[in-house]
XYZ file of C-alpha atoms in Angstrom:
419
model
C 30.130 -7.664 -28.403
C 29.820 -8.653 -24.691
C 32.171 -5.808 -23.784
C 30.576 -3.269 -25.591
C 26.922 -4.291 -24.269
C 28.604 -4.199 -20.355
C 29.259 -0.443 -21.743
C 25.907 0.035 -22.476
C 24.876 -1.450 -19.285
C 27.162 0.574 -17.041
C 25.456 3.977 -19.115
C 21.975 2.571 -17.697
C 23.375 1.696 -14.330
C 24.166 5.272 -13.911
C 21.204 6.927 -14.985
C 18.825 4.562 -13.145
C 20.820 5.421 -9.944
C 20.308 9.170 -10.462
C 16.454 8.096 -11.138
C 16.172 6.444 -7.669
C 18.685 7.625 -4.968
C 17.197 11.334 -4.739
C 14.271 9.416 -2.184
C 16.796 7.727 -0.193
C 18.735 11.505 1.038
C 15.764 13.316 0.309
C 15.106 14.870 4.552
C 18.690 15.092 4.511
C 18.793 17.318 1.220
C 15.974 19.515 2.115
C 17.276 20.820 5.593
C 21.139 21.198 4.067
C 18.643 23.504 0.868
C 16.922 24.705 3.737
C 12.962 23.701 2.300
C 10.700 21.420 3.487
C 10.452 17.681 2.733
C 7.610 18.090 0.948
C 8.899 20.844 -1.503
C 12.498 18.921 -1.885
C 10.411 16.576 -3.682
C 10.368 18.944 -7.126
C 14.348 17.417 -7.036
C 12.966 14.226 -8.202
C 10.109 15.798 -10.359
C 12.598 17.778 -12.285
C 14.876 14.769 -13.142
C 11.968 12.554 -13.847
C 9.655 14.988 -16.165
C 12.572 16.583 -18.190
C 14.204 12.947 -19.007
C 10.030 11.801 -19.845
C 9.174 14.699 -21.941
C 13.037 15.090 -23.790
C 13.553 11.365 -24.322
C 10.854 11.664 -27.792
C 12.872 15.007 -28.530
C 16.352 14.185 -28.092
C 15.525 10.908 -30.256
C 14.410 12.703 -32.956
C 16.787 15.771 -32.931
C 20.120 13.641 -32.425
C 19.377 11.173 -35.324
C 21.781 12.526 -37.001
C 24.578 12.490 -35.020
C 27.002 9.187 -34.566
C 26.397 7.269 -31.915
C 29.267 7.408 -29.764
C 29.691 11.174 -29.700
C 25.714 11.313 -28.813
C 26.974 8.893 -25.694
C 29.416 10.864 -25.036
C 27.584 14.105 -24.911
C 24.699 12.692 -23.095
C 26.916 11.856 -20.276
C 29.242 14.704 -20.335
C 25.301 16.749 -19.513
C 24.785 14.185 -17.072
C 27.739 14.192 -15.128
C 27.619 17.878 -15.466
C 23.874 18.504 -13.945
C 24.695 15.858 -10.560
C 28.492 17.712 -10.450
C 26.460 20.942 -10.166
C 23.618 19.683 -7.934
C 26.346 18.945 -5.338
C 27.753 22.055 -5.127
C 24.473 23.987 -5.355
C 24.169 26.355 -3.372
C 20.500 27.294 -2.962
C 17.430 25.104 -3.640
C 16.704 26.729 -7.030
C 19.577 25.989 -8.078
C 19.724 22.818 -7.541
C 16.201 21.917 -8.943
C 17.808 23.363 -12.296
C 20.523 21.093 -11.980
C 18.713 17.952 -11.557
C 17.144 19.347 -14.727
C 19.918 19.534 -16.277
C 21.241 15.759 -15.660
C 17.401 14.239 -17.050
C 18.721 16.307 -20.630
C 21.404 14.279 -20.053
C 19.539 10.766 -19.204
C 17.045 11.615 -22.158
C 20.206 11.958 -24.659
C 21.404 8.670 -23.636
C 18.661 6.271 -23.107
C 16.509 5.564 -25.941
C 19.478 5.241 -28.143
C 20.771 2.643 -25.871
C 18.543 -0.363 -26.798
C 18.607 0.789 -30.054
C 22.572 0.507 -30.093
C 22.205 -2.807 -28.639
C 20.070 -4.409 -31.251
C 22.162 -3.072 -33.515
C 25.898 -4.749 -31.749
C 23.710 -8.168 -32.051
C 22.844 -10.574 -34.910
C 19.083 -11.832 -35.091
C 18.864 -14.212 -33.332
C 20.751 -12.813 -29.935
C 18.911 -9.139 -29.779
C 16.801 -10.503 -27.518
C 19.559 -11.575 -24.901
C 21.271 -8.068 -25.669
C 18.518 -6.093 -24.548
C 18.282 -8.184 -21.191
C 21.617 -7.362 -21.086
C 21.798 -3.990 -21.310
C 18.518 -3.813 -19.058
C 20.009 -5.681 -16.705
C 22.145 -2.224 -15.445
C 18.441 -0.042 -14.721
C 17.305 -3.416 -12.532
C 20.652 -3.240 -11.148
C 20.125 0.107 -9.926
C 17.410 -0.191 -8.109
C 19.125 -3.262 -6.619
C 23.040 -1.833 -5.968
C 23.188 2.052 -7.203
C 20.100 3.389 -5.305
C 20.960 1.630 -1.886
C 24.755 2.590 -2.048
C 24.546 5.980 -2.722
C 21.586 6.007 0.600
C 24.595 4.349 2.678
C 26.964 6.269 1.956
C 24.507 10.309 2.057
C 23.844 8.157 5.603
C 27.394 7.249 6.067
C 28.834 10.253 5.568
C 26.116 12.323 7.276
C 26.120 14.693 3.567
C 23.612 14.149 0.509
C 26.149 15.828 -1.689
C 28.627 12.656 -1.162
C 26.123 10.367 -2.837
C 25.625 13.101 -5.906
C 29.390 13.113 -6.256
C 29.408 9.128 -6.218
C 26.478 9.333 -8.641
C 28.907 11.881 -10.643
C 31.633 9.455 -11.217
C 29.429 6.961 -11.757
C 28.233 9.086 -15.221
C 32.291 9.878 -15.552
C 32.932 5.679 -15.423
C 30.279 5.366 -18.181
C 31.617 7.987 -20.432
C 35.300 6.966 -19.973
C 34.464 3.365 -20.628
C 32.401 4.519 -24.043
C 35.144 6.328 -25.586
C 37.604 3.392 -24.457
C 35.565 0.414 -25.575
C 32.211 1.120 -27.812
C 32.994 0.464 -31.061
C 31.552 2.850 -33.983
C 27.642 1.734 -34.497
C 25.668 2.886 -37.461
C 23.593 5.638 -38.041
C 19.711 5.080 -37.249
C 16.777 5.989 -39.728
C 15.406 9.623 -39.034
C 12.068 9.092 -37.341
C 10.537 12.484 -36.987
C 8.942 13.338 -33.796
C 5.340 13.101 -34.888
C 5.744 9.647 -36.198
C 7.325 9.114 -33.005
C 4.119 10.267 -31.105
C 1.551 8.820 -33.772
C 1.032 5.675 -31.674
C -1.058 8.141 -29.394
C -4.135 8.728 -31.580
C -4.726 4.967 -31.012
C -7.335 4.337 -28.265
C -5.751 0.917 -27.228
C -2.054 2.139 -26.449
C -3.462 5.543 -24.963
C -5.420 3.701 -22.843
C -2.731 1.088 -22.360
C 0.395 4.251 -21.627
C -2.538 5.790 -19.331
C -2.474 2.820 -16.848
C 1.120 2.967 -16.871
C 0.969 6.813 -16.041
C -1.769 5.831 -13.205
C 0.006 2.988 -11.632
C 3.582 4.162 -11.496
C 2.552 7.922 -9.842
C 0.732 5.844 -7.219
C 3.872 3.605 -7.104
C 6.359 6.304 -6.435
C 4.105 8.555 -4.433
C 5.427 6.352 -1.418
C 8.859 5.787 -2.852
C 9.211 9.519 -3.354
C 9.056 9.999 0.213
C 10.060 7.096 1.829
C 13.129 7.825 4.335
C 10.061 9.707 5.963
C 7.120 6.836 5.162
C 8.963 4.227 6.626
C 10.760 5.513 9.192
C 8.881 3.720 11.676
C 10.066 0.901 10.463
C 14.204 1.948 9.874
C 14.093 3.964 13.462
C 15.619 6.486 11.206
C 18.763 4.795 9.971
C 19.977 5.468 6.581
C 21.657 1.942 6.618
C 18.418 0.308 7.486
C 16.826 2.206 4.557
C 19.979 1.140 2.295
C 19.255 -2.391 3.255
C 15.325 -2.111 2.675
C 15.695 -0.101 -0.748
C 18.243 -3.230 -1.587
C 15.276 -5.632 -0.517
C 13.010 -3.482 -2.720
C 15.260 -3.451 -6.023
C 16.109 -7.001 -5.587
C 12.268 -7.975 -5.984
C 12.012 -5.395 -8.632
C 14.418 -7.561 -10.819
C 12.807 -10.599 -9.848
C 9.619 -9.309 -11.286
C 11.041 -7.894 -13.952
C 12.550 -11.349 -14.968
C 9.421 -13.804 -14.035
C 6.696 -11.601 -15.662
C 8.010 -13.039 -19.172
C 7.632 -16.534 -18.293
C 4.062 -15.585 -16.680
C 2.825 -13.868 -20.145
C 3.398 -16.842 -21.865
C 1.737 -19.133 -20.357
C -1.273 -16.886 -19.064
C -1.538 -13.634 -21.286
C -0.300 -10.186 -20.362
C -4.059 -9.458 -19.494
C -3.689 -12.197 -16.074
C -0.470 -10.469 -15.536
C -1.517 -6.884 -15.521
C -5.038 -7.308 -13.487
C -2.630 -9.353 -10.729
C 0.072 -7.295 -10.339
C -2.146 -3.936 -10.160
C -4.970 -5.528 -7.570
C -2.050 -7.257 -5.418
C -0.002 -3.690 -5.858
C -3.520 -1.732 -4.818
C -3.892 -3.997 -1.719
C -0.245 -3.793 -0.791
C -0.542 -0.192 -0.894
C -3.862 0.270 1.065
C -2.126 -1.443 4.299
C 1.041 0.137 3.888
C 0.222 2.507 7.359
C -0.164 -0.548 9.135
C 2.772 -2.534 7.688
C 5.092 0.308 7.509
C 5.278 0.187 11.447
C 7.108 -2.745 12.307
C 10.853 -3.796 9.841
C 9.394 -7.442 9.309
C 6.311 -6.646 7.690
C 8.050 -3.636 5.875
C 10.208 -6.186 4.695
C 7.493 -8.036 3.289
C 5.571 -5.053 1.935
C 8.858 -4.116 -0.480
C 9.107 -7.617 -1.445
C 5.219 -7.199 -2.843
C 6.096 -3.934 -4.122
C 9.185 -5.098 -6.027
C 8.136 -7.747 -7.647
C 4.308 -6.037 -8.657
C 5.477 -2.783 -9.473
C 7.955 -3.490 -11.684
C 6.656 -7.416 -12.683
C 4.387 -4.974 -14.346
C 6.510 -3.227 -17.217
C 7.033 -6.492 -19.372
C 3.173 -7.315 -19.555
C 2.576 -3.356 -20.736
C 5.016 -3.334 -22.865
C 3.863 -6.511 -24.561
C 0.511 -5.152 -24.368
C 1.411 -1.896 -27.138
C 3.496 -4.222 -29.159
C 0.448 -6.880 -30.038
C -1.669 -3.852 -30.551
C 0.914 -2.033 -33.354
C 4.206 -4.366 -33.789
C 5.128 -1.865 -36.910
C 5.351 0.326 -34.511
C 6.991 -1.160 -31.967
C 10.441 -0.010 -31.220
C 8.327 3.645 -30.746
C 5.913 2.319 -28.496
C 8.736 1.014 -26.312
C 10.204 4.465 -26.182
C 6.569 6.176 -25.144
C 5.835 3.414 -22.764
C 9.227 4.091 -20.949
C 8.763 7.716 -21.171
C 5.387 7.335 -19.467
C 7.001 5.289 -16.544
C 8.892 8.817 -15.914
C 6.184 11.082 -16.204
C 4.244 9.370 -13.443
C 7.517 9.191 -11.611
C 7.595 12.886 -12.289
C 4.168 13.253 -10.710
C 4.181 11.593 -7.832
C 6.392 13.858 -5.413
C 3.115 16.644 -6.440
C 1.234 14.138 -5.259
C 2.759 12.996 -2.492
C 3.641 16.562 -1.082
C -0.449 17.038 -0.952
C -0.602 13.783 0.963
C 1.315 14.103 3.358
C 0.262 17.621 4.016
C -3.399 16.157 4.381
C -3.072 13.155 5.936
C 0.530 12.402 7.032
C 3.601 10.376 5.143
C 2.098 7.303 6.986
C -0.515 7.206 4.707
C 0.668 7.932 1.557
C 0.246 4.319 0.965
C -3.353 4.270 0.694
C -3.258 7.545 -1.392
C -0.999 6.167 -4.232
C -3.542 3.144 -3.790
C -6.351 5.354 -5.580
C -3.946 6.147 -8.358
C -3.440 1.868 -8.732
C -7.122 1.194 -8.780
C -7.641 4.019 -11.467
C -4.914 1.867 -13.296
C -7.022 -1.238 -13.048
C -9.831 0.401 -14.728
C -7.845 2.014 -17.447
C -5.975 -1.508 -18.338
C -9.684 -3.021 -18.339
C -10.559 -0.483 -20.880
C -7.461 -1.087 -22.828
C -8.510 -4.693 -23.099
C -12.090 -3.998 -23.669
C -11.130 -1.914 -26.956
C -8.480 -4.347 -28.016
C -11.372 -7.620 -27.729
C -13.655 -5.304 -29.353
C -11.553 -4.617 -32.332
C -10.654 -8.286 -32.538
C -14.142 -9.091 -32.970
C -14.811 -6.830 -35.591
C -11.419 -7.877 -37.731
C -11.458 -10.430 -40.422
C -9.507 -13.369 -39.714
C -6.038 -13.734 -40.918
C -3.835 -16.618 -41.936
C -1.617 -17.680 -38.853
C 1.690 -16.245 -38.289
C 4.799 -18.137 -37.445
C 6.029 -17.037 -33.952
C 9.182 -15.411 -33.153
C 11.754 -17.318 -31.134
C 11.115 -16.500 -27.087
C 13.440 -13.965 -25.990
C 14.741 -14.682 -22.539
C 12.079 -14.120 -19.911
C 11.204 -10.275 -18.825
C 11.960 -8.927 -22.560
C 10.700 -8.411 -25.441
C 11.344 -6.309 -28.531
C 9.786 -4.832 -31.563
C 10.630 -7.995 -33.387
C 8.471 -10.402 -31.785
C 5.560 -11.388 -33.526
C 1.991 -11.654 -31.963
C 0.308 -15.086 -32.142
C -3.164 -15.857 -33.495
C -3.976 -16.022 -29.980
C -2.732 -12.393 -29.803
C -4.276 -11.217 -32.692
C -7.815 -11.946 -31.584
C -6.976 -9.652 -28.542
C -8.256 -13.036 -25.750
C -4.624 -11.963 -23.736
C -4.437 -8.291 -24.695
């Protein structure tokens, strides 16, 4: 099993790399497509929205199919669309491409977790999610910062789209050598899929996660040029920052478990948002100098994505029969506002300068705040009006930073105090 989940792991390591190394050659790709910074930004829209919007679709569509030729397939479109966006030849072109490899991403990502849970008995799904997991954190960490060095390296963006190429071909090659046959999932049509929406609690609670992560990534969409203050204008000092950055993303990502247990996912949210907001609003002052850069990531890491667990928790105590959905929109939402914020960004830095994008995507944060206070004003609401229900045993703690459909809200929980 431990093989086969390293498979899976390797799948997500590749398509989080694609997800984040755009930002790190993005001047670098604009001048070679001949566009400005600003508009070279639509290459990380175009990945971002078409593996948001497709991930629902390509779930429900490829039901069907077995999972190792869906794998297969998924990164087969993948490998194609980078392949394809390194030899493009004209801006358009390339924007269609990057298109191309989030069809690709969106074939092979919500089936992933699912094919996890399904390698694992009962009791160890838990520690086979974090597993497979593990390879996104460790993209932000490793795969975004190598393929930076070596666009900066090599003094060529298409290098790092070939590395992220072989990457996909790695993933592929070590599916069909090494996953074994999994079952077939239930079909889920796409409106039950997108049922969870009607609910005022997890739209509310998917619309803070839409707010927060566009201001998030309205900086990290552009952020050769935001801090380059800070890196003089060295790649390999932005390799070694963006390293900095997803090593306190998977820091956050594994405390924020621990932290919801003890104080609630509501605690958790508010924090991580107001220190994120804050951290943001200074960022033209802290951008300036590589210490306090340094600093600023480490807050960023650890907030920004410190933030995912709590959310996610969040839309499973409001519907856990619909949980393993909910997971799938809440991810998908992540991507949208990734999707968003080089629009936004490109209108910041045409108004105000990439300097202070940081206080810009700091509005977007704050608007989070409110919308996670709303989510939490419905959920105490509803608690108050429910009739009280017998207590319910609590699942065993999956390790910290994950959680999955199965986990059962406590009576705590249920009366929405944490929500």
């Amino acid at each position: 099993m431990n093989r086969s989940l390293l498979v899976l792991a390797a799948g997500m390591f590749a398509i989080g790399t694609d997800s984040f190394v755009i930002a790190g050659i993005l001047p670098d790709a604009a001048h070679s497509l001949g566009v400005p910074v600003g508009t070279a930004g639509w290459l990380l829209t175009a990945y971002a929205f078409t593996y948001a919007v497709l991930g629902p679709v390509m779930a429900a569509l490829t039901t069907r199919w077995p999972r190792r030729a869906l794998f297969l397939a998924g990164f087969a479109v993948f490998t194609a669309g980078n392949l394809v966006t390194a030899l493009a030849p004209s801006f358009g072109v390339a924007v269609a491409a990057r298109a191309l490899a989030g069809l690709g991403g969106a074939m092979v990502s919500p089936a992933t977790v699912a094919a996890a849970t399904a390698l694992a008995p009962p009791e160890r799904r838990g520690r086979a999610i974090a597993t497979v997991m593990t390879g996104l954190s460790a993209a932000t960490a490793l795969g975004a910062p190598i393929g930076t060095a070596i666009g900066s390296s090599t003094g060529d963006w298409r290098t790092t789209m070939l590395f992220v190429s072989a990457l996909g071909l790695a993933a592929a090659a070590g599916t069909a050598l090494f996953l074994p046959p999994l079952p077939t999932p239930l079909s889920v049509p796409l409106r039950t899929r997108l049922a969870p929406l009607a609910d005022r609690c997890i739209g509310l609670t998917l619309l803070t996660t839409l707010l927060v992560y566009t201001g998030l990534y309205t900086v990290y969409s552009f952020i050769d040029a935001s801090l380059d203050r800070a890196t003089g204008g060295s790649g390999t000092v932005l390799a070694a920052l963006l390293c900095v950055w997803g090593l306190a993303a998977t820091a956050g990502t594994l405390g924020s478990g621990r932290l919801i247990d003890r104080f609630g996912s509501r605690l958790v949210i508010n924090t991580a948002i107001t220190v994120a907001a804050v951290d943001f609003a200074l960022l033209p002052w802290t951008s300036a100098h590589l210490p306090s850069a340094i600093a600023a990531l480490l807050v960023w890491g650890i907030c920004g994505w410190g933030l995912l667990t709590p959310q996610t928790h969040r839309l499973i105590t409001a519907m856990p029969t619909a949980a393993p959905l909910l997971t799938g929109l809440g991810s998908a939402m992540v991507y949208v506002g990734v999707s968003l914020a080089p629009l936004v960004g490109r209108t910041g830095m045409a108004w105000f300068g990439a300097h202070w994008l940081g206080p810009v995507g700091a509005v977007f944060i704050v608007l989070g705040l409110g919308a996670a206070e709303a989510a939490h004003t419905v959920t105490d609401r509803r608690a108050g009006h429910s009739v009280p229900t017998a207590p319910t045993a609590r699942a065993q703690p999956l390790p910290a930073g994950q959680h999955t459909g199965a986990l059962a809200p406590t009576p705590q929980e249920r009366q929405g105090s944490n929500s």
